[in-house]
Amino acid sequence: MSRWEPRTIIEPFRIHSVEPLRITTEQQRAAAIRAAGYNLFNLRAEDVLIDLLTDSGTGAMSRDQWAAIQRGDESYAGSPSWFIFRDAVQELFPYKHVIPTHQGRAAERILFEVLGGPGKVVPNNTHFDTTRANVEASGATPVDLLVAEGTDPGSRHPFKGNMDLVALEALLAERAADVPVVMMTITNNSGGGQPVSLANLLAVREICDRYEVPLFLDACRFAENAWFIREREAGMGDRDVRDIVREIAGVADGMTMSAKKDPMGNIGGWLAMDDDELAEKCRNLLILTEGFPTYGGLAGRDLEALAQGLAEVIDHDYLRYRISSTAYLGEALDRAGIPVVMPIGGHAVYLDARALLRHVDPMSYPGQSLAVALYEIGGVRGCEIGTVMFGVQPDGSEQPAAMDLVRLAIPRRTYTQSHIDYVIEVCEEVARRAPDLPGYRIVEQPRMLRHFTASFEPLVA
Ligand code: F0G
């Protein structure tokens, strides 16, 4: 008799406490987004119905995480909560030094203040925006060396987050002395939440070894990446995710981490490494701006919640649900003829705004236009990842980014399937109205990270 495999992959949890959503009308939302200068970061969150701006710090904590919060010990130095946190990190990432920070960018800031500087070059499969900004703030130059498939929204390559090995080799052959570290972002957030294969990581390691350059992970979504390796890479299907994560960690010399993603925290991060000298320099900077090395930028209760979150995120039932529920949204949009980056990534679905809004020139920000429409029409808040975010060049000029995407990031354990069914309907309605959506121009913008605070105006035809 064949085994029955249910078609519906249910949430492997039930609801314990609820938060109300405020239902708004299209008219109310049109007024709210106008008042926000057409920048979705500028909205009041109560005016958003389904918030897919980010999966960072927006997940639901578990009963056991809330219980762990009660155990938090707020001793300034040597708190038991610190040792629980450190052991939970080292269980998965067995680096000698663990340095807690208040979030990922604080870890980046410290690492690049030590390793960066004018004349240095930092390769990455794709820098996330804060990583790029922290490399640049040190005076160094970030370079993205993603495989070609990674910027082709139509390519079905299973590991579109992989590093271009030929390009990395060429860069190191020419400039190894100027490269203080090679970074690998798992999964590749800015490139569609796409995973990196273990084979690619091992090949990067081999190149780094030949040129004696350290390799660091930007490991925010390590568990989702490990699940993709288990599902898609030859010979990995029977492995425990915990072992895959430990193997990934062993390939690198250290990591930066935002604990607001896979570790299921609302805040937190860390920096970890084996190198004693580097760790000492980083700890000295930590004390300047974050705090004492046994709490970093965090309260004891946060350290406890993260330790518990790390135990929960590697659960196979959770990861199966997580990855298939993101795919559920993306595949429904694909079936409806809405262009999305394929295959669907781990934490988010990326709409291809340039393909959907062919009448809007990239310099008139099709991603911004699509993101505003999703909010006005359905109260769904996504995030432009395109020319607004990445169009400004180091010399201050502006060019179209490689892609104009809108990211619908799924907070962990927060929305149910009916919320997602509603999002699918909103996207279908927006796609019907796509030919009428306007381009935008920027009215005001800061010099760096403009997407957070710029204000916009629709272009009238
Ligand atoms: N690296 C990656 C790959 C990220 O996705 C993020 C944050 C960071 C570093 C920085 O971490 O926010 O804790 O300081 N990404 C969030 C996002 C903000 O929406 O994708 P942080």
Short mmCIF file of C-alpha atoms and ligand atoms in Angstrom, two decimals:
data_model
loop_
_atom_site.label_atom_id
_atom_site.label_comp_id
_atom_site.label_asym_id
_atom_site.label_seq_id
_atom_site.Cartn_x
_atom_site.Cartn_y
_atom_site.Cartn_z
CA MET A 1 0.00 0.00 0.00
CA SER A 2 1.42 3.42 -0.89
CA ARG A 3 1.90 5.86 1.96
CA TRP A 4 -0.45 8.79 2.06
CA GLU A 5 1.40 12.12 1.72
CA PRO A 6 -0.84 15.05 2.65
CA ARG A 7 -0.84 17.88 0.12
CA THR A 8 -1.21 20.58 2.77
CA ILE A 9 1.87 21.33 4.82
CA ILE A 10 0.43 22.73 8.03
CA GLU A 11 2.04 25.22 10.41
CA PRO A 12 3.80 22.97 12.99
CA PHE A 13 2.49 25.11 15.87
CA ARG A 14 -0.79 26.53 17.08
CA ILE A 15 -1.57 30.07 18.19
CA HIS A 16 -0.99 30.97 21.84
CA SER A 17 -1.50 34.72 21.90
CA VAL A 18 -2.82 36.98 19.13
CA GLU A 19 -2.20 40.50 17.89
CA PRO A 20 -5.01 42.44 16.19
CA LEU A 21 -4.69 43.63 12.58
CA ARG A 22 -6.32 46.95 11.70
CA ILE A 23 -8.39 46.66 8.54
CA THR A 24 -8.08 49.82 6.39
CA THR A 25 -9.60 50.97 3.08
CA GLU A 26 -7.75 51.69 -0.15
CA GLN A 27 -8.63 55.38 0.29
CA GLN A 28 -7.10 55.51 3.80
CA ARG A 29 -3.96 53.80 2.54
CA ALA A 30 -3.60 56.15 -0.42
CA ALA A 31 -3.64 59.08 2.03
CA ALA A 32 -1.17 57.37 4.37
CA ILE A 33 1.38 56.60 1.66
CA ARG A 34 1.12 60.12 0.20
CA ALA A 35 1.80 61.54 3.67
CA ALA A 36 4.77 59.15 3.96
CA GLY A 37 6.41 60.62 0.82
CA TYR A 38 5.67 57.33 -0.98
CA ASN A 39 8.34 55.65 1.14
CA LEU A 40 7.08 52.46 2.81
CA PHE A 41 9.66 52.76 5.60
CA ASN A 42 7.94 56.00 6.57
CA LEU A 43 4.50 54.47 7.26
CA ARG A 44 3.08 53.84 10.70
CA ALA A 45 3.02 50.07 11.14
CA GLU A 46 -0.63 50.19 12.33
CA ASP A 47 -1.53 51.42 8.84
CA VAL A 48 -0.13 48.18 7.34
CA LEU A 49 -2.33 45.11 7.06
CA ILE A 50 0.18 42.37 6.14
CA ASP A 51 3.73 43.48 6.86
CA LEU A 52 6.22 41.76 4.56
CA LEU A 53 8.79 44.55 4.77
CA THR A 54 11.28 42.24 6.41
CA ASP A 55 11.73 38.89 8.12
CA SER A 56 14.18 40.57 10.49
CA GLY A 57 13.16 40.72 14.13
CA THR A 58 9.50 40.38 13.13
CA GLY A 59 8.98 36.68 13.83
CA ALA A 60 6.82 35.21 16.58
CA MET A 61 8.71 33.80 19.54
CA SER A 62 7.72 30.44 20.94
CA ARG A 63 6.28 29.62 24.37
CA ASP A 64 9.69 28.23 25.30
CA GLN A 65 11.45 31.43 24.20
CA TRP A 66 9.13 33.54 26.37
CA ALA A 67 9.80 31.17 29.24
CA ALA A 68 13.55 31.53 28.65
CA ILE A 69 13.13 35.32 28.80
CA GLN A 70 11.88 34.91 32.37
CA ARG A 71 15.11 33.10 33.23
CA GLY A 72 17.25 35.95 31.85
CA ASP A 73 19.94 37.00 34.31
CA GLU A 74 20.96 40.64 34.01
CA SER A 75 24.34 40.46 35.75
CA TYR A 76 26.75 42.87 34.08
CA ALA A 77 29.59 40.34 33.83
CA GLY A 78 29.54 36.54 33.59
CA SER A 79 25.75 36.10 33.60
CA PRO A 80 24.53 32.48 33.35
CA SER A 81 22.47 33.66 30.36
CA TRP A 82 25.70 34.49 28.56
CA PHE A 83 27.05 30.96 28.97
CA ILE A 84 23.76 29.45 27.76
CA PHE A 85 23.90 31.71 24.70
CA ARG A 86 27.58 31.05 23.98
CA ASP A 87 27.12 27.29 24.25
CA ALA A 88 24.08 27.37 21.93
CA VAL A 89 26.06 29.33 19.32
CA GLN A 90 29.10 27.06 19.59
CA GLU A 91 26.92 23.95 19.34
CA LEU A 92 26.21 24.98 15.74
CA PHE A 93 29.19 27.22 14.97
CA PRO A 94 32.15 25.84 16.92
CA TYR A 95 34.34 28.97 16.73
CA LYS A 96 36.63 29.74 19.64
CA HIS A 97 35.44 33.32 20.16
CA VAL A 98 31.79 34.44 20.26
CA ILE A 99 31.20 38.18 20.56
CA PRO A 100 27.57 39.23 21.12
CA THR A 101 26.29 42.40 19.41
CA HIS A 102 22.91 44.12 19.37
CA GLN A 103 22.33 43.17 15.73
CA GLY A 104 24.11 42.08 12.56
CA ARG A 105 25.29 45.46 11.39
CA ALA A 106 27.08 46.08 14.70
CA ALA A 107 29.08 42.90 14.07
CA GLU A 108 29.82 44.13 10.53
CA ARG A 109 30.85 47.55 11.79
CA ILE A 110 33.35 46.05 14.22
CA LEU A 111 34.75 43.48 11.78
CA PHE A 112 35.33 45.99 8.97
CA GLU A 113 36.70 48.64 11.28
CA VAL A 114 39.42 46.10 12.10
CA LEU A 115 39.87 44.46 8.67
CA GLY A 116 38.79 47.19 6.22
CA GLY A 117 40.36 50.51 5.31
CA PRO A 118 41.34 52.45 2.18
CA GLY A 119 42.83 50.35 -0.61
CA LYS A 120 41.23 47.12 0.65
CA VAL A 121 38.78 45.06 -1.41
CA VAL A 122 36.10 42.80 0.10
CA PRO A 123 34.50 40.18 -2.18
CA ASN A 124 31.11 38.65 -1.32
CA ASN A 125 28.60 36.66 -3.37
CA THR A 126 26.37 39.72 -2.81
CA HIS A 127 26.77 42.28 -0.04
CA PHE A 128 23.61 43.06 1.86
CA ASP A 129 23.08 46.84 2.03
CA THR A 130 24.39 47.34 5.59
CA THR A 131 27.37 45.09 4.87
CA ARG A 132 28.19 47.10 1.77
CA ALA A 133 27.78 50.37 3.72
CA ASN A 134 30.06 49.17 6.53
CA VAL A 135 32.77 48.04 4.09
CA GLU A 136 32.54 51.43 2.36
CA ALA A 137 32.49 53.37 5.64
CA SER A 138 35.88 51.82 6.46
CA GLY A 139 37.26 53.12 3.15
CA ALA A 140 37.38 49.66 1.53
CA THR A 141 35.65 48.64 -1.70
CA PRO A 142 32.96 45.93 -1.70
CA VAL A 143 32.71 43.74 -4.82
CA ASP A 144 29.92 41.28 -5.62
CA LEU A 145 31.04 38.11 -7.41
CA LEU A 146 27.77 36.22 -7.84
CA VAL A 147 27.44 33.46 -10.48
CA ALA A 148 25.75 34.71 -13.68
CA GLU A 149 22.59 32.64 -13.00
CA GLY A 150 22.13 34.65 -9.80
CA THR A 151 21.07 37.79 -11.67
CA ASP A 152 18.87 36.00 -14.21
CA PRO A 153 15.36 35.99 -12.67
CA GLY A 154 14.32 33.18 -15.05
CA SER A 155 17.18 30.76 -14.32
CA ARG A 156 16.15 27.68 -12.27
CA HIS A 157 19.67 26.95 -11.04
CA PRO A 158 19.31 25.30 -7.59
CA PHE A 159 22.08 27.38 -5.97
CA LYS A 160 21.78 30.88 -7.37
CA GLY A 161 23.61 32.28 -4.36
CA ASN A 162 26.91 30.65 -5.38
CA MET A 163 30.13 32.62 -5.72
CA ASP A 164 31.62 32.98 -9.21
CA LEU A 165 34.79 30.95 -8.59
CA VAL A 166 36.57 32.14 -11.74
CA ALA A 167 36.00 35.78 -10.82
CA LEU A 168 37.14 35.19 -7.23
CA GLU A 169 40.30 33.44 -8.40
CA ALA A 170 41.02 36.29 -10.85
CA LEU A 171 40.56 38.93 -8.13
CA LEU A 172 42.79 37.13 -5.66
CA ALA A 173 45.48 36.38 -8.29
CA GLU A 174 45.73 40.10 -8.90
CA ARG A 175 45.06 41.61 -5.46
CA ALA A 176 45.20 39.00 -2.67
CA ALA A 177 47.34 41.33 -0.54
CA ASP A 178 44.51 43.87 -0.55
CA VAL A 179 41.77 41.37 0.35
CA PRO A 180 41.47 41.08 4.15
CA VAL A 181 38.54 38.63 4.05
CA VAL A 182 36.23 36.87 1.61
CA MET A 183 32.55 36.94 2.67
CA MET A 184 29.80 34.48 1.77
CA THR A 185 26.20 35.48 2.46
CA ILE A 186 23.98 32.47 3.21
CA THR A 187 21.34 32.65 1.92
CA ASN A 188 21.98 35.43 -0.56
CA ASN A 189 19.39 37.96 0.58
CA SER A 190 19.89 40.75 -1.98
CA GLY A 191 19.99 38.18 -4.78
CA GLY A 192 16.61 36.59 -4.03
CA GLY A 193 17.14 34.60 -0.81
CA GLN A 194 18.94 32.01 -2.90
CA PRO A 195 21.16 29.37 -1.29
CA VAL A 196 24.85 28.61 -1.63
CA SER A 197 25.83 24.96 -2.14
CA LEU A 198 28.24 23.15 0.13
CA ALA A 199 30.33 22.33 -2.94
CA ASN A 200 30.63 26.02 -3.77
CA LEU A 201 31.59 26.90 -0.19
CA LEU A 202 34.28 24.21 -0.23
CA ALA A 203 35.61 25.50 -3.56
CA VAL A 204 35.73 29.07 -2.21
CA ARG A 205 37.61 27.76 0.83
CA GLU A 206 40.15 26.05 -1.41
CA ILE A 207 40.77 29.29 -3.33
CA CYS A 208 41.04 31.28 -0.08
CA ASP A 209 43.56 28.77 1.25
CA ARG A 210 45.77 29.09 -1.81
CA TYR A 211 45.90 32.87 -1.41
CA GLU A 212 45.95 32.73 2.41
CA VAL A 213 42.85 34.88 2.79
CA PRO A 214 40.32 34.16 5.58
CA LEU A 215 36.72 33.26 4.76
CA PHE A 216 33.79 34.61 6.81
CA LEU A 217 30.09 33.79 6.60
CA ASP A 218 27.30 36.34 6.76
CA ALA A 219 25.12 33.61 8.20
CA CYS A 220 21.74 35.27 9.00
CA ARG A 221 19.72 32.55 7.22
CA PHE A 222 22.03 29.61 7.80
CA ALA A 223 19.28 27.10 8.67
CA GLU A 224 17.26 27.89 5.54
CA ASN A 225 20.46 27.54 3.49
CA ALA A 226 21.24 24.20 5.17
CA TRP A 227 17.71 22.96 4.41
CA PHE A 228 18.17 23.81 0.72
CA ILE A 229 21.47 21.90 0.74
CA ARG A 230 19.65 18.90 2.26
CA GLU A 231 16.89 19.11 -0.34
CA ARG A 232 18.87 19.95 -3.45
CA GLU A 233 22.51 18.84 -3.20
CA ALA A 234 23.51 15.33 -4.20
CA GLY A 235 24.10 12.98 -1.28
CA MET A 236 22.69 15.36 1.36
CA GLY A 237 19.08 14.14 1.61
CA ASP A 238 19.54 11.97 4.70
CA ARG A 239 21.63 14.39 6.73
CA ASP A 240 20.59 16.19 9.88
CA VAL A 241 20.47 19.96 9.39
CA ARG A 242 22.54 20.38 12.56
CA ASP A 243 25.41 18.44 10.93
CA ILE A 244 25.13 20.40 7.70
CA VAL A 245 25.30 23.67 9.68
CA ARG A 246 28.35 22.47 11.60
CA GLU A 247 30.05 21.49 8.36
CA ILE A 248 29.29 24.91 6.84
CA ALA A 249 30.72 26.58 9.95
CA GLY A 250 33.86 24.44 9.72
CA VAL A 251 34.50 25.58 6.14
CA ALA A 252 34.86 29.21 7.29
CA ASP A 253 37.13 31.03 9.73
CA GLY A 254 34.40 33.06 11.32
CA MET A 255 31.04 34.73 10.87
CA THR A 256 28.91 37.82 11.25
CA MET A 257 25.35 37.18 12.31
CA SER A 258 22.03 38.92 12.61
CA ALA A 259 20.11 36.92 15.23
CA LYS A 260 16.91 38.67 14.07
CA LYS A 261 16.51 36.10 11.29
CA ASP A 262 17.04 32.34 11.73
CA PRO A 263 17.84 32.51 15.47
CA MET A 264 14.21 33.65 15.94
CA GLY A 265 15.04 36.75 17.95
CA ASN A 266 13.47 40.19 17.92
CA ILE A 267 16.95 41.64 18.43
CA GLY A 268 20.52 40.37 18.54
CA GLY A 269 23.61 39.37 16.62
CA TRP A 270 27.15 38.15 17.01
CA LEU A 271 30.61 37.98 15.58
CA ALA A 272 32.53 34.72 15.91
CA MET A 273 35.99 33.57 14.87
CA ASP A 274 38.95 31.37 15.73
CA ASP A 275 41.73 33.97 15.37
CA ASP A 276 42.82 35.18 18.85
CA GLU A 277 44.42 38.42 17.70
CA LEU A 278 41.45 39.45 15.57
CA ALA A 279 39.07 38.57 18.42
CA GLU A 280 40.96 40.78 20.83
CA LYS A 281 40.79 43.77 18.47
CA CYS A 282 37.07 43.18 17.93
CA ARG A 283 36.37 42.88 21.67
CA ASN A 284 38.12 46.18 22.30
CA LEU A 285 35.83 47.89 19.81
CA LEU A 286 32.83 46.03 21.25
CA ILE A 287 33.46 47.58 24.65
CA LEU A 288 33.55 51.06 23.08
CA THR A 289 30.08 50.94 21.56
CA GLU A 290 28.21 47.73 22.41
CA GLY A 291 29.08 46.64 25.93
CA PHE A 292 31.00 44.17 28.05
CA PRO A 293 31.96 40.96 26.17
CA THR A 294 29.51 38.75 28.08
CA TYR A 295 26.45 40.69 26.94
CA GLY A 296 27.50 42.86 23.97
CA GLY A 297 24.54 44.98 23.02
CA LEU A 298 21.98 42.66 24.59
CA ALA A 299 20.06 42.07 27.79
CA GLY A 300 20.49 38.69 29.50
CA ARG A 301 16.89 37.83 28.58
CA ASP A 302 17.63 38.37 24.87
CA LEU A 303 20.60 36.01 25.10
CA GLU A 304 18.29 33.35 26.59
CA ALA A 305 15.63 33.81 23.88
CA LEU A 306 18.27 33.43 21.16
CA ALA A 307 19.75 30.27 22.68
CA GLN A 308 16.27 28.71 22.64
CA GLY A 309 15.59 30.02 19.11
CA LEU A 310 18.76 28.35 17.82
CA ALA A 311 17.49 25.01 19.10
CA GLU A 312 14.11 25.51 17.39
CA VAL A 313 15.22 26.73 13.97
CA ILE A 314 17.09 23.56 13.02
CA ASP A 315 14.00 21.39 13.57
CA HIS A 316 13.19 19.60 10.32
CA ASP A 317 9.41 19.98 10.67
CA TYR A 318 9.85 23.72 11.14
CA LEU A 319 12.21 24.07 8.16
CA ARG A 320 10.02 21.93 5.89
CA TYR A 321 7.05 24.18 6.75
CA ARG A 322 9.13 27.36 6.44
CA ILE A 323 10.57 26.64 3.01
CA SER A 324 7.37 25.16 1.58
CA SER A 325 5.19 28.01 2.85
CA THR A 326 7.43 30.58 1.15
CA ALA A 327 7.29 28.46 -2.02
CA TYR A 328 3.46 28.28 -1.66
CA LEU A 329 3.25 32.06 -2.13
CA GLY A 330 5.84 32.23 -4.89
CA GLU A 331 4.51 29.31 -6.91
CA ALA A 332 0.95 30.65 -6.75
CA LEU A 333 2.16 33.98 -8.17
CA ASP A 334 4.16 32.18 -10.85
CA ARG A 335 1.07 30.17 -11.85
CA ALA A 336 -0.89 33.46 -12.05
CA GLY A 337 1.66 34.72 -14.60
CA ILE A 338 3.24 37.25 -12.23
CA PRO A 339 7.02 37.40 -12.82
CA VAL A 340 8.92 36.23 -9.72
CA VAL A 341 12.53 35.22 -9.15
CA MET A 342 12.67 31.43 -9.54
CA PRO A 343 13.27 29.12 -7.85
CA ILE A 344 11.59 30.64 -4.79
CA GLY A 345 14.05 31.63 -2.05
CA GLY A 346 13.96 30.76 1.64
CA HIS A 347 12.67 33.81 3.47
CA ALA A 348 11.01 35.82 0.74
CA VAL A 349 9.39 35.97 -2.66
CA TYR A 350 10.90 38.50 -5.05
CA LEU A 351 8.61 40.07 -7.65
CA ASP A 352 10.33 41.14 -10.86
CA ALA A 353 9.05 44.70 -11.10
CA ARG A 354 11.06 45.49 -14.24
CA ALA A 355 9.30 42.65 -16.09
CA LEU A 356 5.83 43.45 -14.70
CA LEU A 357 6.08 47.23 -15.29
CA ARG A 358 7.75 47.23 -18.70
CA HIS A 359 6.47 50.75 -19.37
CA VAL A 360 8.43 52.19 -16.40
CA ASP A 361 12.08 52.97 -17.13
CA PRO A 362 14.48 51.57 -14.46
CA MET A 363 15.49 55.16 -13.68
CA SER A 364 11.85 55.84 -12.76
CA TYR A 365 11.97 53.04 -10.18
CA PRO A 366 9.55 50.28 -11.22
CA GLY A 367 10.21 48.50 -7.90
CA GLN A 368 9.10 51.54 -5.94
CA SER A 369 5.98 51.84 -8.08
CA LEU A 370 5.06 48.18 -7.53
CA ALA A 371 5.72 48.37 -3.77
CA VAL A 372 3.51 51.47 -3.43
CA ALA A 373 0.72 49.77 -5.42
CA LEU A 374 0.81 46.63 -3.24
CA TYR A 375 0.34 48.84 -0.22
CA GLU A 376 -2.34 51.14 -1.66
CA ILE A 377 -4.39 48.35 -3.20
CA GLY A 378 -4.04 45.70 -0.49
CA GLY A 379 -2.25 47.08 2.56
CA VAL A 380 0.67 44.71 1.90
CA ARG A 381 4.05 46.23 2.70
CA GLY A 382 7.02 44.88 0.73
CA CYS A 383 10.44 46.34 0.09
CA GLU A 384 12.03 47.65 -3.10
CA ILE A 385 15.33 45.92 -3.83
CA GLY A 386 16.48 47.59 -6.99
CA THR A 387 17.57 50.94 -8.36
CA VAL A 388 16.39 52.91 -5.31
CA MET A 389 18.44 50.68 -3.00
CA PHE A 390 21.47 50.00 -5.18
CA GLY A 391 21.44 52.57 -8.02
CA VAL A 392 23.84 55.13 -6.51
CA GLN A 393 27.44 54.49 -7.62
CA PRO A 394 30.54 55.16 -5.48
CA ASP A 395 31.18 58.35 -7.52
CA GLY A 396 27.66 59.63 -6.73
CA SER A 397 26.24 59.00 -10.21
CA GLU A 398 23.16 56.81 -10.68
CA GLN A 399 22.64 53.70 -12.80
CA PRO A 400 19.94 51.03 -13.00
CA ALA A 401 20.62 48.21 -10.53
CA ALA A 402 21.14 44.67 -11.88
CA MET A 403 17.45 43.92 -11.19
CA ASP A 404 14.40 45.85 -10.01
CA LEU A 405 12.71 43.57 -7.48
CA VAL A 406 10.12 43.90 -4.75
CA ARG A 407 10.75 41.59 -1.85
CA LEU A 408 7.86 40.09 0.07
CA ALA A 409 9.70 38.80 3.15
CA ILE A 410 7.85 36.34 5.34
CA PRO A 411 8.26 36.84 9.10
CA ARG A 412 8.86 33.50 10.84
CA ARG A 413 5.79 31.75 12.34
CA THR A 414 3.70 34.94 12.11
CA TYR A 415 1.17 34.75 9.28
CA THR A 416 -1.17 31.87 8.46
CA GLN A 417 -2.02 30.39 5.09
CA SER A 418 -5.18 32.54 4.81
CA HIS A 419 -3.06 35.70 5.22
CA ILE A 420 -0.87 34.43 2.40
CA ASP A 421 -3.92 33.60 0.24
CA TYR A 422 -4.98 37.23 0.69
CA VAL A 423 -1.50 38.42 -0.38
CA ILE A 424 -1.81 36.27 -3.53
CA GLU A 425 -5.12 37.99 -4.35
CA VAL A 426 -3.62 41.43 -3.81
CA CYS A 427 -0.72 40.62 -6.14
CA GLU A 428 -3.14 39.40 -8.82
CA GLU A 429 -5.12 42.65 -8.59
CA VAL A 430 -1.94 44.76 -8.72
CA ALA A 431 -0.79 42.79 -11.79
CA ARG A 432 -4.12 43.56 -13.51
CA ARG A 433 -3.59 47.27 -12.85
CA ALA A 434 0.16 47.18 -13.67
CA PRO A 435 -0.09 48.94 -17.08
CA ASP A 436 -1.53 52.03 -15.32
CA LEU A 437 1.03 52.28 -12.52
CA PRO A 438 3.21 55.41 -12.65
CA GLY A 439 6.98 55.78 -12.45
CA TYR A 440 8.42 57.81 -9.56
CA ARG A 441 11.04 60.48 -9.06
CA ILE A 442 13.03 61.17 -5.91
CA VAL A 443 12.21 64.50 -4.28
CA GLU A 444 14.71 64.32 -1.42
CA GLN A 445 17.42 61.82 -0.44
CA PRO A 446 20.30 61.41 2.00
CA ARG A 447 23.85 60.61 0.84
CA MET A 448 23.93 57.00 2.06
CA LEU A 449 21.33 54.19 2.39
CA ARG A 450 18.80 56.44 0.68
CA HIS A 451 16.01 53.86 0.48
CA PHE A 452 15.28 54.25 4.21
CA THR A 453 14.50 57.97 4.17
CA ALA A 454 14.15 59.28 0.58
CA SER A 455 10.82 60.82 -0.41
CA PHE A 456 9.21 60.26 -3.80
CA GLU A 457 6.57 61.67 -6.12
CA PRO A 458 4.62 59.80 -8.81
CA LEU A 459 5.33 60.93 -12.40
CA VAL A 460 2.17 61.98 -14.20
CA ALA A 461 1.90 60.81 -17.79
N1 F0G B 1 23.36 40.54 6.41
C1 F0G B 1 22.25 40.14 5.77
C2 F0G B 1 22.34 39.10 4.69
C3 F0G B 1 21.01 40.69 6.12
O1 F0G B 1 19.91 40.27 5.49
C4 F0G B 1 20.95 41.67 7.14
C5 F0G B 1 19.70 42.29 7.51
C6 F0G B 1 22.14 42.04 7.79
C7 F0G B 1 23.32 41.44 7.39
C8 F0G B 1 22.16 43.07 8.89
O2 F0G B 1 21.59 42.59 10.05
O3 F0G B 1 19.58 44.04 10.43
O4 F0G B 1 20.55 42.67 12.26
O5 F0G B 1 21.74 44.66 11.44
N2 F0G B 1 18.68 42.21 6.81
C9 F0G B 1 17.36 42.74 7.12
C10 F0G B 1 16.46 42.52 5.93
C11 F0G B 1 17.32 44.12 7.65
O6 F0G B 1 15.36 43.09 5.92
O7 F0G B 1 16.82 41.76 5.03
P1 F0G B 1 20.82 43.55 11.09
#
